[in-house]
Each structure stands twice: as structure tokens, then as C-alpha cells.
Short mmCIF file of C-alpha atoms in Angstrom, two decimals:
data_model
loop_
_atom_site.label_atom_id
_atom_site.label_comp_id
_atom_site.label_asym_id
_atom_site.label_seq_id
_atom_site.Cartn_x
_atom_site.Cartn_y
_atom_site.Cartn_z
CA MET A 1 -0.19 0.06 -0.08
CA SER A 2 2.00 3.32 -1.16
CA GLY A 3 0.30 6.84 0.58
CA PRO A 4 -1.35 6.99 4.30
CA ILE A 5 -4.06 4.27 5.52
CA ARG A 6 -7.77 5.40 4.72
CA LEU A 7 -9.44 5.27 7.75
CA ALA A 8 -13.01 5.18 9.31
CA LEU A 9 -13.90 5.89 12.74
CA VAL A 10 -16.38 4.03 13.63
CA GLY A 11 -18.37 5.19 16.87
CA MET A 12 -17.96 8.83 18.41
CA GLY A 13 -18.44 8.51 22.18
CA LYS A 14 -16.32 9.51 24.22
CA ILE A 15 -12.86 6.98 23.79
CA ALA A 16 -13.10 8.01 20.14
CA ARG A 17 -12.43 11.68 20.98
CA ASP A 18 -10.65 11.44 24.00
CA GLN A 19 -7.75 9.20 22.63
CA HIS A 20 -8.26 8.06 19.22
CA LEU A 21 -8.72 11.26 16.82
CA PRO A 22 -6.24 12.57 18.50
CA ALA A 23 -3.51 9.06 18.29
CA ILE A 24 -4.47 9.69 13.83
CA ALA A 25 -3.76 13.39 14.04
CA SER A 26 -0.14 12.88 15.19
CA ASN A 27 0.00 9.36 12.77
CA PRO A 28 1.55 10.85 9.33
CA ASP A 29 0.70 7.02 8.24
CA ILE A 30 -3.54 7.26 8.38
CA VAL A 31 -5.68 9.19 7.44
CA LEU A 32 -9.49 9.86 8.63
CA ALA A 33 -11.24 9.40 6.01
CA ALA A 34 -14.17 9.15 7.38
CA THR A 35 -16.73 9.01 10.74
CA VAL A 36 -19.24 6.66 11.62
CA SER A 37 -21.47 7.29 14.45
CA ARG A 38 -25.37 6.16 14.90
CA HIS A 39 -25.68 9.12 17.60
CA GLY A 40 -24.05 12.83 17.23
CA GLU A 41 -22.11 14.35 14.74
CA GLY A 42 -18.99 13.87 12.94
CA GLU A 43 -15.92 16.42 12.49
CA ALA A 44 -15.48 19.16 10.71
CA GLY A 45 -14.78 18.20 6.85
CA VAL A 46 -14.79 14.55 7.12
CA PRO A 47 -17.71 12.84 5.31
CA PHE A 48 -19.77 11.48 7.94
CA PHE A 49 -22.35 8.31 8.16
CA HIS A 50 -24.79 7.10 10.43
CA SER A 51 -23.80 2.80 9.43
CA ILE A 52 -20.78 1.69 8.06
CA GLU A 53 -23.50 0.23 5.56
CA GLU A 54 -23.64 4.01 4.48
CA LEU A 55 -20.30 4.49 4.39
CA ALA A 56 -19.74 1.51 1.84
CA ALA A 57 -21.99 2.95 -0.09
CA SER A 58 -20.96 6.62 -0.76
CA GLY A 59 -17.73 6.26 -2.63
CA VAL A 60 -15.62 6.89 0.01
CA GLU A 61 -12.00 5.18 -0.54
CA ILE A 62 -11.00 3.47 2.65
CA ASP A 63 -8.58 0.96 3.15
CA ALA A 64 -9.51 0.07 7.25
CA VAL A 65 -11.86 1.16 10.59
CA ALA A 66 -11.29 1.89 13.69
CA LEU A 67 -14.11 0.33 16.33
CA CYS A 68 -14.97 2.27 18.74
CA THR A 69 -18.16 0.76 19.38
CA PRO A 70 -19.45 -0.69 22.57
CA PRO A 71 -18.70 -4.70 22.45
CA GLN A 72 -22.17 -6.07 21.89
CA PRO A 73 -22.66 -4.95 18.50
CA ARG A 74 -18.80 -4.91 17.60
CA ARG A 75 -18.76 -9.01 15.45
CA ALA A 76 -20.71 -8.12 12.84
CA ILE A 77 -19.54 -4.53 12.07
CA ALA A 78 -16.19 -6.28 11.87
CA HIS A 79 -17.33 -8.83 9.93
CA PHE A 80 -19.04 -6.73 7.32
CA ALA A 81 -15.83 -4.76 7.08
CA ILE A 82 -13.44 -7.10 6.60
CA GLN A 83 -15.57 -8.35 3.68
CA GLN A 84 -15.26 -4.92 2.49
CA GLY A 85 -11.21 -6.19 2.31
CA TRP A 86 -11.14 -3.70 4.85
CA HIS A 87 -8.35 -3.67 7.64
CA VAL A 88 -9.40 -3.59 11.18
CA PHE A 89 -8.79 -1.99 14.31
CA LEU A 90 -11.12 -3.17 17.55
CA GLU A 91 -11.71 -1.16 20.05
CA LYS A 92 -10.99 -3.14 23.91
CA PRO A 93 -12.58 -5.55 24.68
CA PRO A 94 -12.19 -7.29 20.96
CA GLY A 95 -15.50 -8.05 20.94
CA ALA A 96 -18.54 -9.42 23.62
CA THR A 97 -17.35 -13.42 22.81
CA LEU A 98 -14.30 -15.40 23.01
CA ALA A 99 -15.72 -17.32 19.78
CA GLU A 100 -17.35 -14.04 17.76
CA VAL A 101 -12.83 -12.88 17.62
CA GLU A 102 -11.74 -16.46 17.21
CA ALA A 103 -14.65 -15.93 13.87
CA LEU A 104 -12.97 -12.32 12.82
CA ARG A 105 -9.40 -13.73 13.05
CA ASP A 106 -10.60 -17.14 10.81
CA ALA A 107 -12.52 -14.12 8.23
CA ALA A 108 -9.81 -11.48 8.08
CA ASP A 109 -7.28 -14.55 7.36
CA ALA A 110 -9.59 -15.81 4.83
CA LYS A 111 -10.28 -12.20 2.92
CA GLY A 112 -6.47 -11.36 3.15
CA VAL A 113 -7.11 -8.41 5.40
CA SER A 114 -5.23 -7.45 9.14
CA LEU A 115 -6.47 -7.32 12.45
CA PHE A 116 -5.84 -5.80 15.74
CA ALA A 117 -6.77 -6.49 18.49
CA SER A 118 -5.98 -3.57 20.39
CA TRP A 119 -4.82 -3.62 24.64
CA HIS A 120 -3.98 0.04 24.93
CA SER A 121 -2.57 -0.67 28.17
CA ARG A 122 0.29 -2.06 27.16
CA TYR A 123 1.58 0.29 25.76
CA ALA A 124 1.89 2.57 28.52
CA ALA A 125 5.33 3.51 29.40
CA GLY A 126 6.04 0.63 32.41
CA VAL A 127 4.56 -2.05 30.52
CA GLU A 128 8.12 -3.25 28.46
CA PRO A 129 10.91 -2.39 31.38
CA ALA A 130 8.70 -4.57 33.38
CA ARG A 131 8.57 -7.35 31.44
CA ALA A 132 12.12 -7.44 30.67
CA TRP A 133 12.70 -7.38 34.18
CA LEU A 134 10.73 -9.89 35.15
CA ALA A 135 12.17 -12.07 32.71
CA THR A 136 14.19 -14.03 34.62
CA ARG A 137 12.91 -13.33 38.18
CA ASP A 138 11.37 -15.65 40.34
CA ILE A 139 7.73 -14.18 40.91
CA ARG A 140 6.50 -15.59 44.39
CA ALA A 141 3.30 -13.09 44.13
CA VAL A 142 0.89 -10.53 42.53
CA THR A 143 -1.83 -8.50 43.81
CA ILE A 144 -3.82 -6.37 41.08
CA THR A 145 -5.80 -3.83 42.67
CA TRP A 146 -7.52 -1.88 39.59
CA ARG A 147 -10.51 0.89 41.50
CA GLU A 148 -11.90 3.79 39.43
CA ASP A 149 -15.41 5.78 39.68
CA VAL A 150 -17.84 4.91 36.47
CA ARG A 151 -19.70 8.20 36.86
CA VAL A 152 -16.58 9.86 35.83
CA TRP A 153 -15.23 7.32 33.18
CA HIS A 154 -18.42 5.99 32.00
CA PRO A 155 -21.06 8.74 32.72
CA GLY A 156 -24.30 7.44 32.06
CA GLN A 157 -23.27 4.80 29.77
CA ASP A 158 -25.80 2.45 30.28
CA TRP A 159 -24.29 -0.18 28.28
CA ILE A 160 -21.78 -1.24 30.40
CA PHE A 161 -23.68 -2.63 32.68
CA GLU A 162 -25.30 -4.53 29.64
CA ALA A 163 -24.65 -8.80 29.43
CA GLY A 164 -22.08 -7.83 27.07
CA GLY A 165 -20.52 -5.10 27.78
CA PHE A 166 -18.16 -6.43 30.96
CA GLY A 167 -19.09 -4.19 33.87
CA VAL A 168 -16.26 -3.43 36.22
CA PHE A 169 -14.13 -5.71 33.52
CA ASP A 170 -14.15 -3.53 31.33
CA PRO A 171 -11.40 -1.73 33.11
CA GLY A 172 -10.47 -4.37 34.78
CA ILE A 173 -9.23 -6.12 31.01
CA ASN A 174 -6.63 -3.53 30.95
CA ALA A 175 -4.70 -5.00 34.17
CA LEU A 176 -5.60 -8.24 32.64
CA SER A 177 -3.67 -7.53 29.64
CA ILE A 178 -0.88 -5.70 31.50
CA ALA A 179 -0.50 -8.86 33.44
CA THR A 180 -0.77 -10.77 30.62
CA ARG A 181 2.13 -9.47 28.99
CA VAL A 182 4.99 -9.00 31.99
CA LEU A 183 4.51 -11.51 34.18
CA PRO A 184 6.88 -14.72 32.89
CA ARG A 185 4.34 -17.20 33.26
CA PRO A 186 0.45 -18.19 32.34
CA PHE A 187 -1.80 -18.04 34.71
CA PHE A 188 -5.63 -19.16 35.66
CA VAL A 189 -8.64 -19.11 37.44
CA GLU A 190 -9.00 -20.14 40.79
CA THR A 191 -12.28 -18.28 42.27
CA ALA A 192 -13.82 -15.46 41.29
CA GLU A 193 -16.59 -13.90 42.94
CA LEU A 194 -19.26 -10.79 41.52
CA ASP A 195 -20.99 -8.05 42.98
CA VAL A 196 -24.28 -7.36 40.18
CA PRO A 197 -26.62 -5.03 41.09
CA ALA A 198 -29.74 -5.54 41.21
CA ASN A 199 -30.97 -4.10 38.23
CA ARG A 200 -27.82 -5.06 36.55
CA ALA A 201 -26.52 -7.72 34.54
CA ALA A 202 -23.13 -7.50 34.81
CA PRO A 203 -20.58 -6.61 37.93
CA ILE A 204 -18.82 -4.01 39.69
CA ALA A 205 -16.51 -4.89 41.11
CA ALA A 206 -14.82 -8.61 41.29
CA ARG A 207 -12.32 -10.54 43.85
CA ILE A 208 -10.39 -12.99 41.63
CA ALA A 209 -7.42 -15.50 42.81
CA PHE A 210 -6.01 -16.90 40.38
CA ARG A 211 -2.87 -19.15 40.13
CA ASP A 212 0.35 -19.61 38.07
CA ALA A 213 1.71 -22.65 36.23
CA ALA A 214 4.18 -22.44 39.07
CA GLY A 215 1.17 -21.74 42.59
CA ALA A 216 2.61 -18.57 42.87
CA PRO A 217 -0.70 -16.80 43.75
CA VAL A 218 -1.56 -13.93 41.91
CA THR A 219 -5.13 -12.52 43.28
CA MET A 220 -6.98 -9.16 41.48
CA ASP A 221 -9.44 -6.43 43.64
CA LEU A 222 -11.93 -4.80 41.38
CA ASP A 223 -14.34 -1.77 41.55
CA PHE A 224 -16.58 0.32 39.71
CA ARG A 225 -17.33 2.66 43.04
CA GLN A 226 -13.91 4.29 43.60
CA GLU A 227 -14.07 7.83 44.34
CA GLY A 228 -11.37 10.17 44.85
CA PRO A 229 -7.65 8.64 43.87
CA GLN A 230 -8.39 5.65 41.19
CA SER A 231 -6.29 2.48 41.91
CA TRP A 232 -5.00 1.13 38.89
CA ASP A 233 -1.63 -0.73 40.22
CA ILE A 234 -0.01 -4.47 39.48
CA VAL A 235 2.83 -5.09 42.63
CA VAL A 236 4.69 -8.20 42.11
CA GLU A 237 6.44 -9.83 44.47
CA THR A 238 10.29 -11.54 43.31
CA ASP A 239 13.22 -13.27 44.55
CA ALA A 240 15.14 -9.79 43.54
CA GLY A 241 12.06 -7.52 45.05
CA THR A 242 8.83 -5.94 44.20
CA LEU A 243 7.78 -4.27 41.77
CA THR A 244 5.54 -1.65 41.30
CA LEU A 245 3.25 -0.39 38.85
CA ALA A 246 1.47 2.25 39.65
CA LYS A 247 -1.10 4.43 37.17
CA GLY A 248 -2.20 2.17 35.54
CA GLY A 249 1.28 0.71 33.88
CA GLY A 250 2.52 4.71 33.30
CA GLU A 251 4.64 4.43 36.53
CA LEU A 252 6.96 1.69 37.70
CA SER A 253 9.56 1.59 40.23
CA ILE A 254 11.51 -1.93 41.40
CA ALA A 255 12.54 -2.92 44.97
CA GLY A 256 11.71 0.99 45.96
CA GLY A 257 13.22 2.82 43.89
CA GLY A 258 11.72 4.66 41.15
CA GLU A 259 12.74 3.24 37.19
CA HIS A 260 10.40 4.44 34.72
CA ALA A 261 7.88 7.68 35.14
CA GLY A 262 6.79 8.02 31.80
CA ASP A 263 3.77 9.29 30.52
CA THR A 264 0.82 8.23 32.59
CA ASP A 265 -2.42 9.84 30.31
CA LEU A 266 -4.06 7.74 27.72
CA HIS A 267 -2.55 9.88 25.30
CA GLY A 268 0.53 7.86 25.71
CA GLU A 269 -0.33 4.89 24.37
CA TYR A 270 -3.14 5.23 21.92
CA PRO A 271 0.02 6.34 18.90
CA GLY A 272 1.52 2.89 20.11
CA LEU A 273 -1.41 1.47 19.19
CA TYR A 274 -1.77 3.38 15.72
CA ARG A 275 1.66 1.99 14.99
CA ARG A 276 1.09 -1.50 15.21
CA PHE A 277 -1.43 -0.99 13.19
CA ALA A 278 0.23 0.80 10.76
CA ASP A 279 2.62 -1.81 11.13
CA ILE A 280 0.69 -5.00 11.05
CA VAL A 281 -1.36 -3.62 7.91
CA ARG A 282 1.69 -2.38 5.32
CA ALA A 283 3.23 -6.42 6.83
CA GLY A 284 -0.06 -8.40 5.97
CA SER A 285 -0.18 -9.09 8.94
CA SER A 286 -2.59 -9.01 12.44
CA ASP A 287 -2.27 -9.10 16.03
CA VAL A 288 -5.20 -10.85 17.74
CA ASP A 289 -4.03 -11.56 21.65
CA ILE A 290 -7.26 -12.97 23.28
CA THR A 291 -5.76 -14.12 26.17
CA PRO A 292 -6.60 -11.40 28.51
CA LEU A 293 -10.34 -12.12 27.01
CA ARG A 294 -10.32 -15.47 28.21
CA LEU A 295 -9.57 -15.13 31.83
CA VAL A 296 -11.97 -12.10 31.73
CA ALA A 297 -14.72 -15.36 30.42
CA ASP A 298 -13.36 -17.47 32.82
CA SER A 299 -13.72 -15.81 35.55
CA PHE A 300 -17.54 -15.51 34.65
CA LEU A 301 -17.12 -18.87 34.21
CA THR A 302 -16.21 -19.90 37.78
CA ALA A 303 -17.82 -16.98 40.12
CA ARG A 304 -19.62 -16.54 42.56
CA ILE A 305 -22.60 -14.03 41.84
CA ASN A 306 -23.59 -11.62 45.13
CA ALA A 307 -26.98 -9.15 44.39
CA ILE A 308 -26.07 -6.30 45.37
CA GLU A 309 -27.70 -2.78 46.09
CA PRO A 310 -28.79 -1.41 42.72
CA PHE A 311 -26.99 0.79 41.33
CA ASP A 312 -28.18 3.99 39.59
CA TRP A 313 -25.97 7.09 38.19
#
């Protein structure tokens, strides 16, 4: 492919405007060619459509799409895009189920287009240095604390508490995307406990106990009701001291010393995602790691469900 990748952004919600648009604008290998949204408006001077079918029928030349819709309808949109011969960037989580992501991967392979299951937290500044340091360490225990205020990050977005919306696992899968990247051994769900409000279908809090392949415990505490300072921390106890990834992977300290303090804003992560997407499109390959999604699915499969008081905005 010569020239920049002509990309359509599908789903013009908060994450698209806050993260995707700035990252696209900063990447010389990608140009915003269209936007698509059932609700709201597009960008000035850029063709806007209410559905991906309208986009396909318009004649606007497109090479790729980035899908920022909620996960529930995403498979059908992605499959339609693949059939047009467009490369597909999937916002996390890549789909509502494992089966549909695997089907999209097979469809992309058959069509000869690239599919990217993006995990933005893996592009936080401290993640790769942490992975390198942990590669030769004996892992003793891991504690993941991921607590944030849903009213701040998803204000009024009822879809996140609907079936297939993931609830507190929408941010929790970010933690799992980091943990599965930096820890040298796979880990597996042993027990899970999910707190589901009486008027919702997805959990607002969760506690999961994992164990890695060598027997080290990995515990995770998720909560969507955190007020004040937010907590996005992974603490790894090793034979050589304690490694801490704080602020969603943006800050790394080892044995109490600050080793890496990078850009802790998400604006540092999405440019990395788009660089990776451009690379795989140019290479004619795909990048579809479903390990974090599988751990979420396993948590739901093994969970004890606690019905708690209703949640309202």
C-alpha cells in the first residue's frame, strides 16, 4: 500500500474523541477519511455516515476501520468491514465473546486483511521495562488493584452494565492485558466473586484469585465505585524485590526505587496502538491476542454471583 492508510472511525463516543482522534492526527501513516456513528456528529470537513453500510455505499475510499462501538454489536460491524476488504482495528475488549473474535480472525485471514485486537494499557510507559525485568525473576505473588469511578469514566453509559458489556471488567481487562504481558508464566482462575447490582446484568465489583503455572498466587480486586484518587496498580513480589506498576502501567518502581516514570496519560498509549496497526497493515499480518478476554470469560464461568443494592447514575 502506497500513501497513508485511509481510515474510518466507527463509534464517535468519549474514547474516540478523547484518544483515537488525537492519535490518528499525530500519525503520518494514517489519515482520517470518514467517521461513522448512529448518534452524534462527525468531524468538520470529514465525511460522516450513520452506519457502516452507508459508508460502503458512498464511494468514499477506505482502507481500514477502527471500531470504537460497545462490544455487543461489534462482531457484525467488523465482519461487514472485513468483507469489504478493509483492515480492522478493534478497541478493547475486542468482542463480547471469545468465539466471535476467533471467527473474525479466521474471516480476516481468509480475506487477506489485517485484524488488530488492541490492548492500549500494554503501551503504557512502564510495561515493557517491567516485562524485561521480570523475565528472569522468580515470581512469589502478584496483587492487582484496579478501582475507578464509573461515573467519571463512563457517565450514563448503561451499555456497560448490560449483558455483554463487561461491567467492572471493562477496566479490569486492562489490568489483565498488562499482567499477561509482563508476567513470565501463564496464570489461571481458581475462584471468582462478582457483585452485581439488583438492577443490572454485569458486575460493579469483583475479586478473583488466580494461580500461575508454578503455583504463585495472583489476586485481583476490581471496583467501579472508587471515589477520589483512582487505583490502577500491579505489585509483583519476586526473589529480587518488589516491582510496582502504578497509574495503569505508566509508573514503574523496582525494590522501592523509581525506575521509569513516563507519560501516565492515555494519550501516550493510543499513538503506540496506531503505530502498531500501521505496521501490521503494511506487513500484511494480524495481531489478535485473546488471552485477557479468556481470563475474563473464565472468571465469569467460575464465579459466585452476589446480588447487591441497585446502582443508578
